[in-house]
Amino acid sequence: MMHGFDVVWEHSDRLLWGVLNTIALSIVGAVLAVVFGALVAILLMSPNRLLRLSVQGLVDLMRCVPFLMLVYLVYYGLPHLGIDFDNWTAGLAALALYNTAYMAEILRGIWSGLPRETFEAATAFGYHGPRLYTRIVFPQVFLAAGPMLGNQLIQIIKDTAFLTIIAVPELTQAASGIQAQYFVPFAAFIAAILIYWALCAIVEGGVALIEKVAEARR
Amino acid sequence: MAKKPAETSETVLDIRGLTKSFGSNLVLDGVSLTVAKGRTVCVLGPSGSGKSTLLRCVNWLEKPDQGAVYLSGRRIGMREGGSIPMSSSELARERARIGMVFQHFNLWPHLTVIQNLAEAPIHVQKRNRDEVMAEAAALLDRVGLAAKKDDFPSRLSGGQKQRVGIARALAMKPELLLFDEPTSALDPELVGEVVAVMKTLAESGSTMLVVTHEMGFARETADEVVLMDGGRIVESGEPSAFFKKPKTERARQFLQRYVS
């Protein structure tokens, strides 16, 4: 068995390359999901009932689609509509789109749980439109959202593993390639799992940091 | 004692015939009121009499059904001519001319005390950051909270929060200050420090419309008191006359209940 880990270590450059792709996909995917999720959350909080309900319908639909199905749809389906991504971009698009729905729902939930009075005070002081959101609403939403954002970020990291199905060269793909070639499944997958664990630990550290900032304001 | 402000006829706030209903409940029933520059007008009345709604209609946090609000001669909420409502950015610009102090303070919890003061002057009024910060520090000094400038609001007592709330409104250099029951959420022993700040403001010539249950403040500091009941103004006058010799039966009943 120890031989297996030696083999994996010899090919650690492939794992490293996989990790870098996983990290890049997770970070870009998460940033896109948070930004678009915040914009969708504004629509979900709209006083316009029709707008609110139709956006809510789309968000609910997206959350009910299995992620794998969405990846297939983006990679195999969209080219039929003339939208042709390479593997990496298709994977990123699916990741960002899928998690935008979750982020929007998380942010909406936190937002609607915050007291409205400080938003009203901002209105009385002349805030309106984008500045009300960027200066007053979302700083409070994100401070309260730390743990839930962390959970979703971990979900995003794990979702990247599905992208092996469309041959995105991420961590799971790399581990899978090494085990298939050298027949060391246990060592290869354990190595990958430990790396996923380390990535999640970094996320947890980030959440702890946000919580510290938030705690000072509670 | 009631101050005697400079004899001025310059009207800052002119409220004309406001009506407002929530559903079938008529909350304001044709209220008219003016506040001249440098004067303090206190609005008294039992809860449910419409006084907070009146205040919230001044800066259009509530949209009045009928009537008009003028600030230094400029109509609030409606464009010139009075038939087309202002856009949200036009309305926001008008609101920034009016300072407001809230019953529950409504400070921004993610910002420190001094950031609460500087936030809107920098980001709404687009004033110079260094100047704003210097003025904010001076204002905190004036309300006795210079030492708290880098604390977050959650660390303050209610009285301190409200003094920050007042300083935050002043930082906008408003033409008019609205106070919505500023001491009603405070423990009794904390009311005094807030009232003291409001008194010095009134005496230094701020133009103030104050909804309050604080009869002492109204009697000693107001230039005029207005009693509301059932969405109407039932009596108004100088505080000395109002508190000693109310003209209406309704005012007598109110004073009996609220002034011990």
GROMACS .gro file of C-alpha atoms in nm:
model
  478
    1MET     CA    1   0.000   0.000   0.000
    2MET     CA    2   0.281   0.237   0.083
    3HIS     CA    3   0.407   0.168  -0.265
    4GLY     CA    4   0.082   0.324  -0.390
    5PHE     CA    5   0.158   0.655  -0.215
    6ASP     CA    6   0.510   0.648  -0.361
    7VAL     CA    7   0.355   0.624  -0.706
    8VAL     CA    8   0.117   0.909  -0.634
    9TRP     CA    9   0.404   1.119  -0.499
   10GLU     CA   10   0.602   1.055  -0.818
   11HIS     CA   11   0.312   1.203  -1.012
   12SER     CA   12   0.234   1.480  -0.772
   13ASP     CA   13   0.278   1.733  -1.053
   14ARG     CA   14  -0.044   1.598  -1.207
   15LEU     CA   15  -0.224   1.630  -0.873
   16LEU     CA   16  -0.088   1.980  -0.828
   17TRP     CA   17  -0.212   2.080  -1.170
   18GLY     CA   18  -0.551   1.930  -1.079
   19VAL     CA   19  -0.562   2.122  -0.749
   20LEU     CA   20  -0.478   2.449  -0.922
   21ASN     CA   21  -0.766   2.395  -1.162
   22THR     CA   22  -0.998   2.305  -0.876
   23ILE     CA   23  -0.894   2.619  -0.688
   24ALA     CA   24  -0.929   2.842  -0.994
   25LEU     CA   25  -1.273   2.699  -1.079
   26SER     CA   26  -1.387   2.732  -0.717
   27ILE     CA   27  -1.268   3.090  -0.675
   28VAL     CA   28  -1.392   3.224  -1.008
   29GLY     CA   29  -1.714   3.022  -0.974
   30ALA     CA   30  -1.773   3.146  -0.621
   31VAL     CA   31  -1.704   3.511  -0.707
   32LEU     CA   32  -1.942   3.494  -1.004
   33ALA     CA   33  -2.204   3.313  -0.795
   34VAL     CA   34  -2.182   3.571  -0.514
   35VAL     CA   35  -2.198   3.872  -0.748
   36PHE     CA   36  -2.484   3.737  -0.959
   37GLY     CA   37  -2.648   3.589  -0.650
   38ALA     CA   38  -2.651   3.936  -0.491
   39LEU     CA   39  -2.809   4.085  -0.804
   40VAL     CA   40  -3.072   3.809  -0.812
   41ALA     CA   41  -3.134   3.862  -0.439
   42ILE     CA   42  -3.223   4.225  -0.514
   43LEU     CA   43  -3.486   4.097  -0.760
   44LEU     CA   44  -3.609   3.845  -0.501
   45MET     CA   45  -3.663   4.136  -0.259
   46SER     CA   46  -3.836   4.353  -0.518
   47PRO     CA   47  -4.166   4.511  -0.417
   48ASN     CA   48  -4.293   4.412  -0.763
   49ARG     CA   49  -4.480   4.088  -0.698
   50LEU     CA   50  -4.477   3.959  -1.054
   51LEU     CA   51  -4.102   4.014  -1.091
   52ARG     CA   52  -4.034   3.861  -0.751
   53LEU     CA   53  -4.240   3.549  -0.814
   54SER     CA   54  -4.103   3.484  -1.161
   55VAL     CA   55  -3.742   3.517  -1.044
   56GLN     CA   56  -3.821   3.298  -0.743
   57GLY     CA   57  -3.958   3.035  -0.986
   58LEU     CA   58  -3.636   3.035  -1.186
   59VAL     CA   59  -3.423   3.012  -0.871
   60ASP     CA   60  -3.630   2.720  -0.741
   61LEU     CA   61  -3.605   2.543  -1.077
   62MET     CA   62  -3.227   2.580  -1.079
   63ARG     CA   63  -3.198   2.446  -0.725
   64CYS     CA   64  -3.400   2.138  -0.820
   65VAL     CA   65  -3.185   2.039  -1.118
   66PRO     CA   66  -2.917   1.780  -1.036
   67PHE     CA   67  -2.583   1.951  -1.091
   68LEU     CA   68  -2.463   1.672  -1.318
   69MET     CA   69  -2.766   1.726  -1.542
   70LEU     CA   70  -2.688   2.097  -1.567
   71VAL     CA   71  -2.326   2.019  -1.659
   72TYR     CA   72  -2.448   1.786  -1.936
   73LEU     CA   73  -2.692   2.050  -2.057
   74VAL     CA   74  -2.429   2.325  -2.074
   75TYR     CA   75  -2.162   2.104  -2.232
   76TYR     CA   76  -2.366   1.888  -2.471
   77GLY     CA   77  -2.689   2.085  -2.504
   78LEU     CA   78  -2.583   2.445  -2.557
   79PRO     CA   79  -2.371   2.375  -2.869
   80HIS     CA   80  -2.701   2.283  -3.037
   81LEU     CA   81  -2.807   2.644  -2.977
   82GLY     CA   82  -2.479   2.764  -3.124
   83ILE     CA   83  -2.316   2.832  -2.784
   84ASP     CA   84  -1.997   2.630  -2.784
   85PHE     CA   85  -1.775   2.641  -2.475
   86ASP     CA   86  -1.453   2.448  -2.420
   87ASN     CA   87  -1.462   2.199  -2.131
   88TRP     CA   88  -1.316   2.433  -1.874
   89THR     CA   89  -1.547   2.724  -1.958
   90ALA     CA   90  -1.852   2.499  -1.978
   91GLY     CA   91  -1.767   2.363  -1.634
   92LEU     CA   92  -1.720   2.710  -1.492
   93ALA     CA   93  -2.045   2.835  -1.647
   94ALA     CA   94  -2.242   2.546  -1.499
   95LEU     CA   95  -2.075   2.591  -1.160
   96ALA     CA   96  -2.143   2.966  -1.151
   97LEU     CA   97  -2.501   2.939  -1.278
   98TYR     CA   98  -2.596   2.661  -1.039
   99ASN     CA   99  -2.449   2.828  -0.735
  100THR     CA  100  -2.590   3.169  -0.825
  101ALA     CA  101  -2.931   3.023  -0.743
  102TYR     CA  102  -2.812   2.896  -0.405
  103MET     CA  103  -2.628   3.218  -0.322
  104ALA     CA  104  -2.931   3.426  -0.417
  105GLU     CA  105  -3.151   3.220  -0.187
  106ILE     CA  106  -2.898   3.240   0.100
  107LEU     CA  107  -2.857   3.618   0.066
  108ARG     CA  108  -3.232   3.674   0.032
  109GLY     CA  109  -3.297   3.471   0.345
  110ILE     CA  110  -3.045   3.669   0.551
  111TRP     CA  111  -3.156   4.001   0.405
  112SER     CA  112  -3.522   3.945   0.488
  113GLY     CA  113  -3.422   3.851   0.842
  114LEU     CA  114  -3.239   4.179   0.905
  115PRO     CA  115  -3.429   4.467   1.068
  116ARG     CA  116  -3.558   4.701   0.798
  117GLU     CA  117  -3.515   5.014   1.011
  118THR     CA  118  -3.150   5.079   0.927
  119PHE     CA  119  -3.236   5.054   0.556
  120GLU     CA  120  -3.518   5.303   0.611
  121ALA     CA  121  -3.279   5.536   0.792
  122ALA     CA  122  -3.052   5.520   0.488
  123THR     CA  123  -3.347   5.611   0.266
  124ALA     CA  124  -3.423   5.907   0.490
  125PHE     CA  125  -3.060   6.016   0.457
  126GLY     CA  126  -3.081   6.023   0.078
  127TYR     CA  127  -2.967   5.674  -0.021
  128HIS     CA  128  -3.137   5.505  -0.311
  129GLY     CA  129  -3.060   5.254  -0.585
  130PRO     CA  130  -2.719   5.080  -0.611
  131ARG     CA  131  -2.555   5.288  -0.338
  132LEU     CA  132  -2.817   5.178  -0.085
  133TYR     CA  133  -2.729   4.817  -0.163
  134THR     CA  134  -2.350   4.851  -0.175
  135ARG     CA  135  -2.311   5.079   0.128
  136ILE     CA  136  -2.589   4.977   0.365
  137VAL     CA  137  -2.769   4.654   0.275
  138PHE     CA  138  -2.506   4.409   0.153
  139PRO     CA  139  -2.236   4.492   0.411
  140GLN     CA  140  -2.488   4.389   0.678
  141VAL     CA  141  -2.607   4.087   0.477
  142PHE     CA  142  -2.254   3.953   0.419
  143LEU     CA  143  -2.151   4.005   0.781
  144ALA     CA  144  -2.446   3.793   0.889
  145ALA     CA  145  -2.394   3.540   0.610
  146GLY     CA  146  -2.043   3.413   0.698
  147PRO     CA  147  -2.122   3.055   0.804
  148MET     CA  148  -2.379   2.998   0.530
  149LEU     CA  149  -2.149   3.141   0.263
  150GLY     CA  150  -1.878   2.909   0.393
  151ASN     CA  151  -2.105   2.606   0.358
  152GLN     CA  152  -2.190   2.701   0.004
  153LEU     CA  153  -1.825   2.762  -0.082
  154ILE     CA  154  -1.745   2.409   0.037
  155GLN     CA  155  -2.033   2.287  -0.178
  156ILE     CA  156  -1.879   2.467  -0.477
  157ILE     CA  157  -1.540   2.302  -0.418
  158LYS     CA  158  -1.708   1.962  -0.408
  159ASP     CA  159  -1.919   2.041  -0.715
  160THR     CA  160  -1.602   2.092  -0.919
  161ALA     CA  161  -1.540   1.716  -0.887
  162PHE     CA  162  -1.847   1.652  -1.107
  163LEU     CA  163  -1.670   1.835  -1.389
  164THR     CA  164  -1.450   1.529  -1.439
  165ILE     CA  165  -1.746   1.397  -1.636
  166ILE     CA  166  -1.679   1.652  -1.911
  167ALA     CA  167  -1.302   1.600  -1.881
  168VAL     CA  168  -1.214   1.921  -1.697
  169PRO     CA  169  -0.860   1.854  -1.566
  170GLU     CA  170  -0.941   1.917  -1.199
  171LEU     CA  171  -0.834   1.728  -0.888
  172THR     CA  172  -1.072   1.433  -0.916
  173GLN     CA  173  -0.980   1.394  -1.283
  174ALA     CA  174  -0.611   1.394  -1.194
  175ALA     CA  175  -0.648   1.139  -0.914
  176SER     CA  176  -0.863   0.923  -1.133
  177GLY     CA  177  -0.606   0.938  -1.412
  178ILE     CA  178  -0.321   0.834  -1.184
  179GLN     CA  179  -0.512   0.541  -1.035
  180ALA     CA  180  -0.623   0.415  -1.376
  181GLN     CA  181  -0.276   0.429  -1.521
  182TYR     CA  182  -0.081   0.281  -1.227
  183PHE     CA  183  -0.362   0.092  -1.055
  184VAL     CA  184  -0.323   0.264  -0.716
  185PRO     CA  185  -0.688   0.359  -0.645
  186PHE     CA  186  -0.661   0.372  -0.266
  187ALA     CA  187  -0.356   0.598  -0.252
  188ALA     CA  188  -0.471   0.823  -0.535
  189PHE     CA  189  -0.819   0.886  -0.394
  190ILE     CA  190  -0.700   0.923  -0.035
  191ALA     CA  191  -0.449   1.184  -0.154
  192ALA     CA  192  -0.727   1.370  -0.335
  193ILE     CA  193  -0.955   1.353  -0.030
  194LEU     CA  194  -0.685   1.496   0.194
  195ILE     CA  195  -0.637   1.783  -0.049
  196TYR     CA  196  -1.013   1.855  -0.060
  197TRP     CA  197  -1.008   1.853   0.318
  198ALA     CA  198  -0.724   2.107   0.323
  199LEU     CA  199  -0.915   2.333   0.082
  200CYS     CA  200  -1.223   2.320   0.306
  201ALA     CA  201  -1.009   2.401   0.607
  202ILE     CA  202  -0.896   2.718   0.430
  203VAL     CA  203  -1.261   2.811   0.372
  204GLU     CA  204  -1.338   2.747   0.738
  205GLY     CA  205  -1.052   2.980   0.830
  206GLY     CA  206  -1.204   3.251   0.609
  207VAL     CA  207  -1.543   3.204   0.774
  208ALA     CA  208  -1.384   3.236   1.117
  209LEU     CA  209  -1.230   3.565   1.003
  210ILE     CA  210  -1.566   3.704   0.885
  211GLU     CA  211  -1.724   3.590   1.210
  212LYS     CA  212  -1.461   3.777   1.407
  213VAL     CA  213  -1.535   4.096   1.214
  214ALA     CA  214  -1.909   4.041   1.259
  215GLU     CA  215  -1.881   3.959   1.628
  216ALA     CA  216  -1.719   4.298   1.697
  217ARG     CA  217  -2.033   4.460   1.554
  218ARG     CA  218  -2.295   4.249   1.734
  219MET     CA  219  -3.746   7.911   2.944
  220ALA     CA  220  -3.873   7.930   2.590
  221LYS     CA  221  -3.625   8.105   2.374
  222LYS     CA  222  -3.733   8.402   2.169
  223PRO     CA  223  -3.572   8.352   1.833
  224ALA     CA  224  -3.485   8.635   1.603
  225GLU     CA  225  -3.801   8.775   1.455
  226THR     CA  226  -3.794   8.599   1.126
  227SER     CA  227  -4.068   8.508   0.890
  228GLU     CA  228  -3.855   8.275   0.680
  229THR     CA  229  -4.052   7.953   0.659
  230VAL     CA  230  -3.844   7.636   0.645
  231LEU     CA  231  -4.120   7.377   0.658
  232ASP     CA  232  -4.468   7.435   0.520
  233ILE     CA  233  -4.712   7.144   0.545
  234ARG     CA  234  -5.042   7.203   0.369
  235GLY     CA  235  -5.353   6.990   0.412
  236LEU     CA  236  -5.190   6.648   0.442
  237THR     CA  237  -5.414   6.345   0.442
  238LYS     CA  238  -5.302   5.984   0.470
  239SER     CA  239  -5.495   5.661   0.511
  240PHE     CA  240  -5.372   5.311   0.582
  241GLY     CA  241  -5.646   5.099   0.432
  242SER     CA  242  -5.973   5.233   0.571
  243ASN     CA  243  -5.796   5.396   0.864
  244LEU     CA  244  -5.767   5.773   0.818
  245VAL     CA  245  -5.442   5.861   0.999
  246LEU     CA  246  -5.395   6.220   0.884
  247ASP     CA  247  -5.702   6.429   0.819
  248GLY     CA  248  -5.594   6.755   0.660
  249VAL     CA  249  -5.297   6.863   0.869
  250SER     CA  250  -5.135   7.201   0.803
  251LEU     CA  251  -4.833   7.328   0.992
  252THR     CA  252  -4.542   7.563   0.940
  253VAL     CA  253  -4.203   7.581   1.108
  254ALA     CA  254  -4.005   7.903   1.074
  255LYS     CA  255  -3.627   7.908   1.058
  256GLY     CA  256  -3.461   7.853   1.394
  257ARG     CA  257  -3.781   7.749   1.566
  258THR     CA  258  -3.865   7.430   1.753
  259VAL     CA  259  -4.215   7.289   1.717
  260CYS     CA  260  -4.320   6.998   1.936
  261VAL     CA  261  -4.599   6.769   1.823
  262LEU     CA  262  -4.781   6.608   2.114
  263GLY     CA  263  -5.067   6.366   2.123
  264PRO     CA  264  -5.176   6.020   2.235
  265SER     CA  265  -5.043   5.719   2.046
  266GLY     CA  266  -5.233   5.661   1.727
  267SER     CA  267  -5.302   6.031   1.684
  268GLY     CA  268  -5.102   6.043   1.361
  269LYS     CA  269  -4.799   6.239   1.482
  270SER     CA  270  -4.535   5.991   1.369
  271THR     CA  271  -4.706   5.950   1.034
  272LEU     CA  272  -4.705   6.328   0.995
  273LEU     CA  273  -4.330   6.331   1.052
  274ARG     CA  274  -4.275   6.046   0.808
  275CYS     CA  275  -4.479   6.226   0.545
  276VAL     CA  276  -4.249   6.528   0.565
  277ASN     CA  277  -3.962   6.339   0.401
  278TRP     CA  278  -4.194   6.104   0.216
  279LEU     CA  279  -4.098   5.787   0.400
  280GLU     CA  280  -4.476   5.766   0.380
  281LYS     CA  281  -4.635   5.904   0.068
  282PRO     CA  282  -4.920   6.137   0.161
  283ASP     CA  283  -5.253   6.084  -0.017
  284GLN     CA  284  -5.327   6.454  -0.051
  285GLY     CA  285  -5.169   6.782   0.043
  286ALA     CA  286  -4.821   6.918  -0.004
  287VAL     CA  287  -4.493   6.958   0.182
  288TYR     CA  288  -4.261   7.248   0.104
  289LEU     CA  289  -3.906   7.275   0.234
  290SER     CA  290  -3.769   7.628   0.204
  291GLY     CA  291  -4.024   7.688  -0.069
  292ARG     CA  292  -3.941   7.374  -0.269
  293ARG     CA  293  -4.203   7.105  -0.301
  294ILE     CA  294  -4.103   6.763  -0.165
  295GLY     CA  295  -4.210   6.447  -0.343
  296MET     CA  296  -4.379   6.610  -0.641
  297ARG     CA  297  -4.219   6.799  -0.926
  298GLU     CA  298  -4.292   7.164  -0.994
  299GLY     CA  299  -4.660   7.193  -1.080
  300GLY     CA  300  -4.752   6.919  -0.837
  301SER     CA  301  -4.896   6.651  -1.063
  302ILE     CA  302  -4.587   6.442  -1.144
  303PRO     CA  303  -4.412   6.250  -0.865
  304MET     CA  304  -4.037   6.291  -0.828
  305SER     CA  305  -3.807   6.013  -0.945
  306SER     CA  306  -3.638   5.816  -0.669
  307SER     CA  307  -3.310   6.002  -0.724
  308GLU     CA  308  -3.481   6.343  -0.712
  309LEU     CA  309  -3.664   6.242  -0.395
  310ALA     CA  310  -3.340   6.111  -0.243
  311ARG     CA  311  -3.174   6.446  -0.308
  312GLU     CA  312  -3.457   6.630  -0.128
  313ARG     CA  313  -3.451   6.386   0.163
  314ALA     CA  314  -3.082   6.458   0.216
  315ARG     CA  315  -3.180   6.816   0.307
  316ILE     CA  316  -3.375   6.688   0.607
  317GLY     CA  317  -3.212   6.524   0.909
  318MET     CA  318  -3.405   6.256   1.094
  319VAL     CA  319  -3.366   6.106   1.439
  320PHE     CA  320  -3.550   5.780   1.504
  321GLN     CA  321  -3.714   5.632   1.809
  322HIS     CA  322  -3.502   5.317   1.782
  323PHE     CA  323  -3.187   5.505   1.670
  324ASN     CA  324  -3.147   5.293   1.353
  325LEU     CA  325  -2.771   5.337   1.347
  326TRP     CA  326  -2.583   5.137   1.086
  327PRO     CA  327  -2.442   4.844   1.284
  328HIS     CA  328  -2.161   4.760   1.041
  329LEU     CA  329  -2.002   5.104   1.080
  330THR     CA  330  -1.821   5.262   1.376
  331VAL     CA  331  -1.968   5.565   1.548
  332ILE     CA  332  -1.768   5.817   1.345
  333GLN     CA  333  -1.829   5.623   1.025
  334ASN     CA  334  -2.202   5.645   1.098
  335LEU     CA  335  -2.167   6.024   1.102
  336ALA     CA  336  -1.948   6.046   0.793
  337GLU     CA  337  -2.123   5.784   0.578
  338ALA     CA  338  -2.399   5.989   0.413
  339PRO     CA  339  -2.207   6.320   0.388
  340ILE     CA  340  -1.932   6.136   0.196
  341HIS     CA  341  -2.140   5.895  -0.011
  342VAL     CA  342  -2.466   6.085  -0.060
  343GLN     CA  343  -2.356   6.448  -0.047
  344LYS     CA  344  -2.016   6.368  -0.203
  345ARG     CA  345  -1.835   6.606   0.029
  346ASN     CA  346  -1.461   6.598   0.090
  347ARG     CA  347  -1.371   6.304   0.315
  348ASP     CA  348  -1.114   6.487   0.529
  349GLU     CA  349  -1.345   6.779   0.596
  350VAL     CA  350  -1.634   6.547   0.677
  351MET     CA  351  -1.423   6.342   0.919
  352ALA     CA  352  -1.302   6.658   1.095
  353GLU     CA  353  -1.658   6.787   1.128
  354ALA     CA  354  -1.780   6.448   1.246
  355ALA     CA  355  -1.514   6.443   1.519
  356ALA     CA  356  -1.623   6.793   1.628
  357LEU     CA  357  -1.989   6.687   1.635
  358LEU     CA  358  -1.908   6.384   1.850
  359ASP     CA  359  -1.726   6.614   2.085
  360ARG     CA  360  -2.034   6.836   2.098
  361VAL     CA  361  -2.260   6.546   2.201
  362GLY     CA  362  -1.997   6.427   2.449
  363LEU     CA  363  -1.897   6.108   2.270
  364ALA     CA  364  -1.552   6.189   2.133
  365ALA     CA  365  -1.408   5.893   2.323
  366LYS     CA  366  -1.650   5.651   2.153
  367LYS     CA  367  -1.571   5.744   1.795
  368ASP     CA  368  -1.420   5.407   1.698
  369ASP     CA  369  -1.669   5.191   1.887
  370PHE     CA  370  -1.947   5.006   1.712
  371PRO     CA  371  -2.305   5.111   1.796
  372SER     CA  372  -2.377   4.776   1.964
  373ARG     CA  373  -2.132   4.870   2.239
  374LEU     CA  374  -2.319   5.189   2.336
  375SER     CA  375  -2.601   5.254   2.581
  376GLY     CA  376  -2.936   5.370   2.448
  377GLY     CA  377  -2.869   5.731   2.541
  378GLN     CA  378  -2.530   5.722   2.372
  379LYS     CA  379  -2.684   5.563   2.061
  380GLN     CA  380  -2.941   5.839   2.039
  381ARG     CA  381  -2.677   6.109   2.080
  382VAL     CA  382  -2.491   5.945   1.790
  383GLY     CA  383  -2.822   5.942   1.601
  384ILE     CA  384  -2.857   6.316   1.655
  385ALA     CA  385  -2.495   6.383   1.556
  386ARG     CA  386  -2.544   6.169   1.245
  387ALA     CA  387  -2.840   6.384   1.142
  388LEU     CA  388  -2.643   6.704   1.211
  389ALA     CA  389  -2.351   6.584   0.999
  390MET     CA  390  -2.574   6.627   0.692
  391LYS     CA  391  -2.605   7.001   0.772
  392PRO     CA  392  -2.980   6.970   0.727
  393GLU     CA  393  -3.218   7.260   0.681
  394LEU     CA  394  -3.465   7.085   0.911
  395LEU     CA  395  -3.434   6.825   1.186
  396LEU     CA  396  -3.710   6.571   1.242
  397PHE     CA  397  -3.726   6.387   1.576
  398ASP     CA  398  -3.954   6.083   1.593
  399GLU     CA  399  -4.009   6.015   1.965
  400PRO     CA  400  -3.634   6.031   2.030
  401THR     CA  401  -3.655   5.941   2.399
  402SER     CA  402  -3.941   5.689   2.398
  403ALA     CA  403  -3.717   5.382   2.370
  404LEU     CA  404  -3.479   5.493   2.644
  405ASP     CA  405  -3.457   5.385   3.006
  406PRO     CA  406  -3.584   5.676   3.218
  407GLU     CA  407  -3.240   5.754   3.360
  408LEU     CA  408  -3.100   5.798   3.005
  409VAL     CA  409  -3.364   6.044   2.883
  410GLY     CA  410  -3.194   6.345   3.040
  411GLU     CA  411  -2.870   6.325   2.841
  412VAL     CA  412  -3.060   6.315   2.510
  413VAL     CA  413  -3.296   6.596   2.607
  414ALA     CA  414  -2.996   6.807   2.710
  415VAL     CA  415  -2.842   6.769   2.363
  416MET     CA  416  -3.174   6.855   2.198
  417LYS     CA  417  -3.205   7.166   2.413
  418THR     CA  418  -2.866   7.298   2.312
  419LEU     CA  419  -2.957   7.236   1.948
  420ALA     CA  420  -3.282   7.427   1.982
  421GLU     CA  421  -3.106   7.712   2.160
  422SER     CA  422  -2.836   7.731   1.894
  423GLY     CA  423  -3.096   7.801   1.629
  424SER     CA  424  -3.165   7.465   1.465
  425THR     CA  425  -3.502   7.428   1.298
  426MET     CA  426  -3.671   7.131   1.461
  427LEU     CA  427  -3.996   6.940   1.436
  428VAL     CA  428  -4.016   6.708   1.737
  429VAL     CA  429  -4.269   6.436   1.802
  430THR     CA  430  -4.238   6.359   2.171
  431HIS     CA  431  -4.400   6.250   2.494
  432GLU     CA  432  -4.138   6.446   2.686
  433MET     CA  433  -4.358   6.721   2.828
  434GLY     CA  434  -4.069   6.887   3.011
  435PHE     CA  435  -3.882   6.937   2.687
  436ALA     CA  436  -4.190   7.072   2.512
  437ARG     CA  437  -4.266   7.316   2.794
  438GLU     CA  438  -3.915   7.447   2.838
  439THR     CA  439  -3.772   7.437   2.489
  440ALA     CA  440  -4.045   7.449   2.225
  441ASP     CA  441  -4.142   7.775   2.057
  442GLU     CA  442  -4.474   7.620   1.969
  443VAL     CA  443  -4.658   7.306   2.070
  444VAL     CA  444  -4.912   7.128   1.855
  445LEU     CA  445  -5.158   6.877   1.994
  446MET     CA  446  -5.281   6.610   1.755
  447ASP     CA  447  -5.573   6.377   1.802
  448GLY     CA  448  -5.749   6.156   1.552
  449GLY     CA  449  -5.533   6.275   1.264
  450ARG     CA  450  -5.607   6.644   1.319
  451ILE     CA  451  -5.440   6.930   1.498
  452VAL     CA  452  -5.677   7.011   1.784
  453GLU     CA  453  -5.478   7.290   1.942
  454SER     CA  454  -5.155   7.477   1.892
  455GLY     CA  455  -4.985   7.765   2.061
  456GLU     CA  456  -4.699   7.884   2.274
  457PRO     CA  457  -4.606   7.627   2.537
  458SER     CA  458  -4.661   7.862   2.832
  459ALA     CA  459  -5.021   7.922   2.727
  460PHE     CA  460  -5.082   7.564   2.617
  461PHE     CA  461  -4.964   7.406   2.940
  462LYS     CA  462  -5.121   7.667   3.175
  463LYS     CA  463  -5.444   7.753   3.000
  464PRO     CA  464  -5.533   7.509   2.724
  465LYS     CA  465  -5.815   7.640   2.507
  466THR     CA  466  -5.985   7.312   2.423
  467GLU     CA  467  -6.140   7.042   2.635
  468ARG     CA  468  -5.936   6.781   2.444
  469ALA     CA  469  -5.611   6.953   2.541
  470ARG     CA  470  -5.721   6.969   2.906
  471GLN     CA  471  -5.792   6.595   2.906
  472PHE     CA  472  -5.460   6.521   2.739
  473LEU     CA  473  -5.262   6.729   2.986
  474GLN     CA  474  -5.443   6.573   3.280
  475ARG     CA  475  -5.340   6.229   3.164
  476TYR     CA  476  -4.983   6.301   3.054
  477VAL     CA  477  -4.857   6.570   3.288
  478SER     CA  478  -4.844   6.459   3.645
   0.00000   0.00000   0.00000
